[in-house]
mmCIF file of C-alpha atoms in Angstrom:
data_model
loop_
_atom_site.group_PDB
_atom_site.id
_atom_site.type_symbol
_atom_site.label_atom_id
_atom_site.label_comp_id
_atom_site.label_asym_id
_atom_site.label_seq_id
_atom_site.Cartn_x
_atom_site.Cartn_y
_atom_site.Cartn_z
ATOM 1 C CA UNK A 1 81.675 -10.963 -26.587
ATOM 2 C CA UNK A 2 79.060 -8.872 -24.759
ATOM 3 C CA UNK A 3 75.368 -10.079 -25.686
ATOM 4 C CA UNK A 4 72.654 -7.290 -24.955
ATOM 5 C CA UNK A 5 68.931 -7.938 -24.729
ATOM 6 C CA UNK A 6 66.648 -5.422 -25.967
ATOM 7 C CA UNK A 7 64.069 -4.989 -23.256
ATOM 8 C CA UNK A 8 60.598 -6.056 -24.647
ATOM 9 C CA UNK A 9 57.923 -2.699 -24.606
ATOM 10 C CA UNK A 10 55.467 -3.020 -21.558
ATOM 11 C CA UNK A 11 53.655 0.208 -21.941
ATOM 12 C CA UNK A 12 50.464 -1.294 -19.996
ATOM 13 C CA UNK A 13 52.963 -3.185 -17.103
ATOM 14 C CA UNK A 14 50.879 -6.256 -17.320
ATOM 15 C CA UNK A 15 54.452 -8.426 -17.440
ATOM 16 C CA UNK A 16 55.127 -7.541 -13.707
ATOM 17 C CA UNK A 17 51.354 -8.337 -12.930
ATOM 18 C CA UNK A 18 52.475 -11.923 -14.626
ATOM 19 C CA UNK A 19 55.574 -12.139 -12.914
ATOM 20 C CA UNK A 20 54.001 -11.528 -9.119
ATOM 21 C CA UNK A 21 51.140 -13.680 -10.531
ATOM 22 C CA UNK A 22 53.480 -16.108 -11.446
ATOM 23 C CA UNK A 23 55.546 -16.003 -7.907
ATOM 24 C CA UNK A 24 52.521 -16.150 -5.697
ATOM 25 C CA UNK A 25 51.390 -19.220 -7.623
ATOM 26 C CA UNK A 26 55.142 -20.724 -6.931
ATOM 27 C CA UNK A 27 55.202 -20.041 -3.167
ATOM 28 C CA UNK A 28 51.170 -21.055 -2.407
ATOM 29 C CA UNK A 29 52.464 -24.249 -4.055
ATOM 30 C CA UNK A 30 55.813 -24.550 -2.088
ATOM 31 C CA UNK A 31 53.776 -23.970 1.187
ATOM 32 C CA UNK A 32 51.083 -26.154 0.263
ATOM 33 C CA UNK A 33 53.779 -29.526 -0.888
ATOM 34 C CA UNK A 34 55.357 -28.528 2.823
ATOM 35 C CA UNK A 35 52.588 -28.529 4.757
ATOM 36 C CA UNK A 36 51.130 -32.040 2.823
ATOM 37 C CA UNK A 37 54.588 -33.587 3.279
ATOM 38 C CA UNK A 38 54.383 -32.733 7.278
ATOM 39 C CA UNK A 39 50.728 -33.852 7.028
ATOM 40 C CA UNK A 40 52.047 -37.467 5.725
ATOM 41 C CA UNK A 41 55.151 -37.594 8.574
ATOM 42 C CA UNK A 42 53.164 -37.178 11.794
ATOM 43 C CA UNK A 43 51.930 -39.954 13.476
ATOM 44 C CA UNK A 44 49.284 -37.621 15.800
ATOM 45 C CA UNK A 45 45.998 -37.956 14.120
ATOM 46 C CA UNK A 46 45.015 -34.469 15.410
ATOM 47 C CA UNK A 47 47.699 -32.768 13.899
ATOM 48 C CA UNK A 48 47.355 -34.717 10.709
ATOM 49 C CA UNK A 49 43.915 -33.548 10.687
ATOM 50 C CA UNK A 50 44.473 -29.983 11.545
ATOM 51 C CA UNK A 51 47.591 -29.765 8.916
ATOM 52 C CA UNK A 52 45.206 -31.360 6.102
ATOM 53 C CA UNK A 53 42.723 -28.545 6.874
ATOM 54 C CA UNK A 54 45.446 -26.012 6.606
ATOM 55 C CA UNK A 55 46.208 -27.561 2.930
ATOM 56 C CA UNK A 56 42.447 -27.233 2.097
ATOM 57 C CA UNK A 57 42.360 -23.648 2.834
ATOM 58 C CA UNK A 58 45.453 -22.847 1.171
ATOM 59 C CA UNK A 59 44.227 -25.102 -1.994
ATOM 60 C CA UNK A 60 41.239 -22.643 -1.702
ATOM 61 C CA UNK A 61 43.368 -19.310 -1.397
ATOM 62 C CA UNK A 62 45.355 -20.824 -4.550
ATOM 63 C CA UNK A 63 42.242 -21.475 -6.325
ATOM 64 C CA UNK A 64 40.733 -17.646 -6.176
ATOM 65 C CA UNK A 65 44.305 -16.476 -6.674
ATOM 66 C CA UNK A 66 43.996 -18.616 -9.900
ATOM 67 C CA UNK A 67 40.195 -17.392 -11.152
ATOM 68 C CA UNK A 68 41.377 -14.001 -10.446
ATOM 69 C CA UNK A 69 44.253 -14.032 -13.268
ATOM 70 C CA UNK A 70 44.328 -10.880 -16.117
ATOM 71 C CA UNK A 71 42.952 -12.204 -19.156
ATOM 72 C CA UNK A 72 44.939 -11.343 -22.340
ATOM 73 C CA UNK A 73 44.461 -7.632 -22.881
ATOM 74 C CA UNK A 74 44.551 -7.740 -26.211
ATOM 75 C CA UNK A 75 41.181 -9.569 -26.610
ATOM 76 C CA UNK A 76 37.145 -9.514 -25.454
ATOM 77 C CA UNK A 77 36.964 -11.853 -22.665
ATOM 78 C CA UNK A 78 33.489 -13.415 -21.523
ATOM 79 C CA UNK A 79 32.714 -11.605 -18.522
ATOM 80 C CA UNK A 80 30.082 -13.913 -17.752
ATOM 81 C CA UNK A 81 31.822 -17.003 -17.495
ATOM 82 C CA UNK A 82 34.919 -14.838 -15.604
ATOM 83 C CA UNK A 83 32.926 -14.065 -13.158
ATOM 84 C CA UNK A 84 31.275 -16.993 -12.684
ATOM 85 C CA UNK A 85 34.682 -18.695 -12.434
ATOM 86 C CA UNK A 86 35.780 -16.118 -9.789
ATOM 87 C CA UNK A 87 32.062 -16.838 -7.794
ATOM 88 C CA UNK A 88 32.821 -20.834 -7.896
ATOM 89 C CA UNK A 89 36.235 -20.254 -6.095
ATOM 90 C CA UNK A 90 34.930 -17.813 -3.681
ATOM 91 C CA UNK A 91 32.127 -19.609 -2.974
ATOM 92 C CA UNK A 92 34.047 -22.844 -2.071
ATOM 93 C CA UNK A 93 37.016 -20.886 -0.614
ATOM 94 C CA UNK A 94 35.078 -18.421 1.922
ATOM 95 C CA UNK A 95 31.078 -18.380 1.825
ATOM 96 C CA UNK A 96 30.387 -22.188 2.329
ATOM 97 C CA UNK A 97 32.993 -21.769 5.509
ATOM 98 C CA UNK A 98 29.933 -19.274 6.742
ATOM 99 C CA UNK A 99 27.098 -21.635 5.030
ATOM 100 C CA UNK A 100 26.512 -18.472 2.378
ATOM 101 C CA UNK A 101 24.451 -19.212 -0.648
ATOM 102 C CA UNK A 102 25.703 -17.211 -3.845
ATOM 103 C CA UNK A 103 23.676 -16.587 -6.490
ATOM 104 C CA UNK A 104 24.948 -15.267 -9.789
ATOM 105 C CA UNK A 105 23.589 -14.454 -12.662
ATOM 106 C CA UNK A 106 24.878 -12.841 -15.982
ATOM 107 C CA UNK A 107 24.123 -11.837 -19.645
ATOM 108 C CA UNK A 108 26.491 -12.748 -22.390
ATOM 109 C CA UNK A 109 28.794 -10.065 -22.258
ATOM 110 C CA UNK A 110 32.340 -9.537 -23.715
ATOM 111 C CA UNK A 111 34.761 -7.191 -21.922
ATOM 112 C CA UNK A 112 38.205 -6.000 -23.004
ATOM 113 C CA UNK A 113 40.435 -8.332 -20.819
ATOM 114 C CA UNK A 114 42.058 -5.423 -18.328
ATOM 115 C CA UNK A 115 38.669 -4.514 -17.539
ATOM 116 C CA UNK A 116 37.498 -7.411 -17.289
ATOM 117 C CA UNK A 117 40.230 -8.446 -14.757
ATOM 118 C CA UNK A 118 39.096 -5.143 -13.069
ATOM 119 C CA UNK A 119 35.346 -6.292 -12.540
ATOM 120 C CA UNK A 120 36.669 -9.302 -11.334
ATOM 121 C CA UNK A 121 38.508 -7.398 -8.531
ATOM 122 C CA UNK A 122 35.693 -5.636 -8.054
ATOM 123 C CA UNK A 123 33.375 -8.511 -7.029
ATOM 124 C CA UNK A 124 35.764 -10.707 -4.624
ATOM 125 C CA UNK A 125 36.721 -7.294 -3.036
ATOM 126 C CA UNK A 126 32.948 -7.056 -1.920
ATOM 127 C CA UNK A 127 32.170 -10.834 -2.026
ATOM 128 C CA UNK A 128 35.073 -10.779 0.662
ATOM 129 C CA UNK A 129 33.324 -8.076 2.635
ATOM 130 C CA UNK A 130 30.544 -9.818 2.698
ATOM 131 C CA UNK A 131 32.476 -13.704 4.215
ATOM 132 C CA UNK A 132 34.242 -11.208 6.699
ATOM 133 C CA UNK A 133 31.982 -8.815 7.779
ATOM 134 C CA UNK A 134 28.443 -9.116 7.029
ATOM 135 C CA UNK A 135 25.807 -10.497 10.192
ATOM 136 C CA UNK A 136 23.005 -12.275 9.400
ATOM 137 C CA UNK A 137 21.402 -13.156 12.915
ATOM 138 C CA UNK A 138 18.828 -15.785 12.287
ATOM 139 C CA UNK A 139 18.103 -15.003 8.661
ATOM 140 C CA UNK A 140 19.361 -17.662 5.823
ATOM 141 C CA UNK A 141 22.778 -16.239 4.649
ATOM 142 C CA UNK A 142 22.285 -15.262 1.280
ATOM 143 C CA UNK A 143 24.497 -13.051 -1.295
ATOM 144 C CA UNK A 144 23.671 -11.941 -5.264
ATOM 145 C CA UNK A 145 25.833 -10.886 -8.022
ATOM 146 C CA UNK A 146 24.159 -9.762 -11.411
ATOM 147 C CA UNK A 147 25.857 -8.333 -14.319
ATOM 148 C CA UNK A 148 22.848 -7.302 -16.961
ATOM 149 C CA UNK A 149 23.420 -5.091 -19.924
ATOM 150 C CA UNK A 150 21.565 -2.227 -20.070
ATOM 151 C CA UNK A 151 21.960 -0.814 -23.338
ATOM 152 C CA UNK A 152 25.884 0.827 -23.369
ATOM 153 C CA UNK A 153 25.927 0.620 -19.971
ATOM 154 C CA UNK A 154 27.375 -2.079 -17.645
ATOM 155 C CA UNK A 155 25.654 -2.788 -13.956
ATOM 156 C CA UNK A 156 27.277 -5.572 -11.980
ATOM 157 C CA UNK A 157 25.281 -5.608 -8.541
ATOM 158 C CA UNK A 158 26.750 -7.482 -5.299
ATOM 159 C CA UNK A 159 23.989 -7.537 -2.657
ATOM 160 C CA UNK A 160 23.198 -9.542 0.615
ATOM 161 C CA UNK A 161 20.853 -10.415 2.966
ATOM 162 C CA UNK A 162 23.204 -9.458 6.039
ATOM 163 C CA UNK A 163 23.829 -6.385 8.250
ATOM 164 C CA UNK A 164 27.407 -4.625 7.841
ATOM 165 C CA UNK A 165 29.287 -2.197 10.423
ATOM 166 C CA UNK A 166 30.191 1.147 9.571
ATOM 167 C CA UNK A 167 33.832 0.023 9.553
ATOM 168 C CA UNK A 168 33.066 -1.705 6.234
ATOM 169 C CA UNK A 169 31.562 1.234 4.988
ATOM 170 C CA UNK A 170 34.778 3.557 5.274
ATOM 171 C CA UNK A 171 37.206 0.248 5.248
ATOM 172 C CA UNK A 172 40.369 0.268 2.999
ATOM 173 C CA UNK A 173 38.849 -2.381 0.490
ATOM 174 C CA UNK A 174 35.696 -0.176 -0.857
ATOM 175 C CA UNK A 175 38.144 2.444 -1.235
ATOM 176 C CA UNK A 176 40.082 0.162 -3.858
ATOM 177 C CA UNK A 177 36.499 -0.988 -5.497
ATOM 178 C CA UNK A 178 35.888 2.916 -6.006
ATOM 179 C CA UNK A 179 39.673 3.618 -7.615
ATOM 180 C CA UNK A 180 39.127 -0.022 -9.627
ATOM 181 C CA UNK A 181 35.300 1.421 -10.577
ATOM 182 C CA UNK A 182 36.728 4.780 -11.822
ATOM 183 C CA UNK A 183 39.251 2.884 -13.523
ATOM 184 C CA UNK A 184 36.552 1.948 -15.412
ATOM 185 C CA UNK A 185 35.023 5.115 -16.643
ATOM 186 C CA UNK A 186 32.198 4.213 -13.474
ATOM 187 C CA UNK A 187 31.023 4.808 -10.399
ATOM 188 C CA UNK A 188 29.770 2.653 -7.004
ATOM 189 C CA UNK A 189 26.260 2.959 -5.797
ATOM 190 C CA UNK A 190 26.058 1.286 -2.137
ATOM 191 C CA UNK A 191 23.004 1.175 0.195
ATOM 192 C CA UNK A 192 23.544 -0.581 3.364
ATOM 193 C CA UNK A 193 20.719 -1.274 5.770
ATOM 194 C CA UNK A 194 19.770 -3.556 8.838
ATOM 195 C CA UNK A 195 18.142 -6.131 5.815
ATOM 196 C CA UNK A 196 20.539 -6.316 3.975
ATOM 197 C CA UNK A 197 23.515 -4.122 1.846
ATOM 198 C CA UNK A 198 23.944 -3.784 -1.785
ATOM 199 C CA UNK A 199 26.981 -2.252 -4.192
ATOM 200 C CA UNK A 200 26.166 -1.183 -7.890
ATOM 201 C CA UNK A 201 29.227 -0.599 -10.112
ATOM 202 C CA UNK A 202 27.833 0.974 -13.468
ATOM 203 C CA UNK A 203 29.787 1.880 -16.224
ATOM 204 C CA UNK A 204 30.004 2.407 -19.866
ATOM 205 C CA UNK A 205 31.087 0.139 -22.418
ATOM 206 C CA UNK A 206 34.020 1.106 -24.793
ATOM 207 C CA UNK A 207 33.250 1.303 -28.528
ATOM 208 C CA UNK A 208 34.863 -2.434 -28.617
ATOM 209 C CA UNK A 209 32.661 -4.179 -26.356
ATOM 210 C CA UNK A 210 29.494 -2.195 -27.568
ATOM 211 C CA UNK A 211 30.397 -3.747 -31.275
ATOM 212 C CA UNK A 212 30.449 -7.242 -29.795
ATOM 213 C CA UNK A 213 27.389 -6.685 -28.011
ATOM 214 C CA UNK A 214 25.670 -5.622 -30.827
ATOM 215 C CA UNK A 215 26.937 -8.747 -32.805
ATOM 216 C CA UNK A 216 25.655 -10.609 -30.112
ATOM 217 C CA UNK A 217 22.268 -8.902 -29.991
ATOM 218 C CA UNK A 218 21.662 -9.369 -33.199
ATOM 219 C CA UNK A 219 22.356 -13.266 -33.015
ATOM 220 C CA UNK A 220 20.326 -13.735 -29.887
ATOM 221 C CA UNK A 221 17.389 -12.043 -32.080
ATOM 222 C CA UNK A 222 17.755 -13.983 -35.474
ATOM 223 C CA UNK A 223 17.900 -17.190 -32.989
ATOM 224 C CA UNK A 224 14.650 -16.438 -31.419
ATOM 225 C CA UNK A 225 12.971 -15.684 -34.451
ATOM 226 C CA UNK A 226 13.724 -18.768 -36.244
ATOM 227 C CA UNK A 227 12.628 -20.644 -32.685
ATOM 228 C CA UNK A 228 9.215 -18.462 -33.219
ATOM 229 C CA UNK A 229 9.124 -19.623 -36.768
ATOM 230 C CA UNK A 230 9.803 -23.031 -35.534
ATOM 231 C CA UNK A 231 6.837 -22.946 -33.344
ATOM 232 C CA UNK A 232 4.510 -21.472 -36.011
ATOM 233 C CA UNK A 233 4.976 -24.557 -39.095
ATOM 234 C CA UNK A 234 2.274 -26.903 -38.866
ATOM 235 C CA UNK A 235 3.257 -30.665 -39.010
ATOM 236 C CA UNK A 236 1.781 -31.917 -42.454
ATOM 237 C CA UNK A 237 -0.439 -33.967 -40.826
ATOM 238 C CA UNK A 238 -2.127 -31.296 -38.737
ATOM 239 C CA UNK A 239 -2.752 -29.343 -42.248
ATOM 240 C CA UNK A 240 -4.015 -32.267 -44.206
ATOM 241 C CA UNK A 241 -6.258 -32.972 -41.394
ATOM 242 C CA UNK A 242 -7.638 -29.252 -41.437
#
């Protein structure tokens, strides 16, 4: 007797995102048990080293790969800690390789998940730029990400300290973060200079996100009103005393 499986819907294709997700994870691991197993069998201490430092980097490439998963589409996802996930693993995996400092900094903000996800591209695209291509000459390598709410409107910023060639300008990558920006319902704002270059990806919330920002607006207010109340009760002795 012939069995037939009704194919589940995938009108937004996320399953095959999960499934290559899902594979990449499988063979970074394969490679990574392989190279760790030759590690362990050879008795030259300079290839044992050099193998161990190829593990290391491919623990890092694993761990971006990781921070860099879709979160579920079908709920608000808290961009801030996303992206601060995605810095941590960049951080570790590429700028402290070129002794970069990241800062990051973010408001509370809730993003449908695909978008989101899409941000998240956004930022190791340029973050990646900047490991790869930016020079700093004597300066103190630095790089920013911020990701205030202004109002409706989203602005993530992605700025360093470090000069960039033209080639990075009209490379492949920025072409992406403009598709993935207008993807969004945004646009990119770059400024590149001898001090220093700087990408601004602004772009509107969806009616969604502005409710949960407005839920969350109105918590952060009632909490710092009952702090200023807090502040303004005299202790009983003060007002005996007065």
């Amino acid at each position: 007797m012939t069995k037939h499986i009704a194919p589940l819907p995938d009108p937004d294709g996320s399953l095959l995102l999960r499934e290559l997700n899902h594979r990449v994870n499988n063979e970074l691991t394969s490679t990574i048990c392989t190279i760790s197993a030759k590690a362990v069998e050879s008795d030259n201490v300079a290839v044992k080293a050099a193998l161990l430092d190829v593990v290391d980097l491919l623990h890092g490439y694993a761990d971006v790969h990781k921070a860099l998963r879709m979160p579920d589409p079908g709920h608000l996802t808290d961009a801030a800690r996303y992206l601060q996930h995605i810095c941590f693993s960049i951080t570790k995996y590429r700028l402290d390789r070129r002794s970069i400092r990241l800062l990051c900094s973010a408001d509370d903000l809730r993003l449908e998940g695909e978008r989101c996800w899409k941000l998240g591209l956004i930022v190791s695209e340029l973050l990646t730029n900047v490991a790869r291509h930016a020079r700093f000459d004597d300066r103190r390598p630095e790089a920013k990400v911020k990701l205030p709410l202004a109002g409706n409107v989203v602005r993530c910023a992605v700025s360093d300290n470090g000069s960039a060639s033209d080639l990075v300008v009209r490379g492949r990558g920025l072409k992406i973060v403009d598709e993935l920006a207008s993807s969004l319902g945004g646009r990119v704002h770059v400024s590149c200079a001898a001090e220093g270059s700087s990408f601004l990806i602004t772009f509107p919330l969806t009616e969604s996100e502005q409710r949960a920002a407005g839920a969350t607006h109105v918590v952060l207010k009632r909490r710092k009103v009952r702090r200023s109340h807090r502040l303004r009760v005299p202790r009983a002795e003060d007002a005996a005393a007065g």
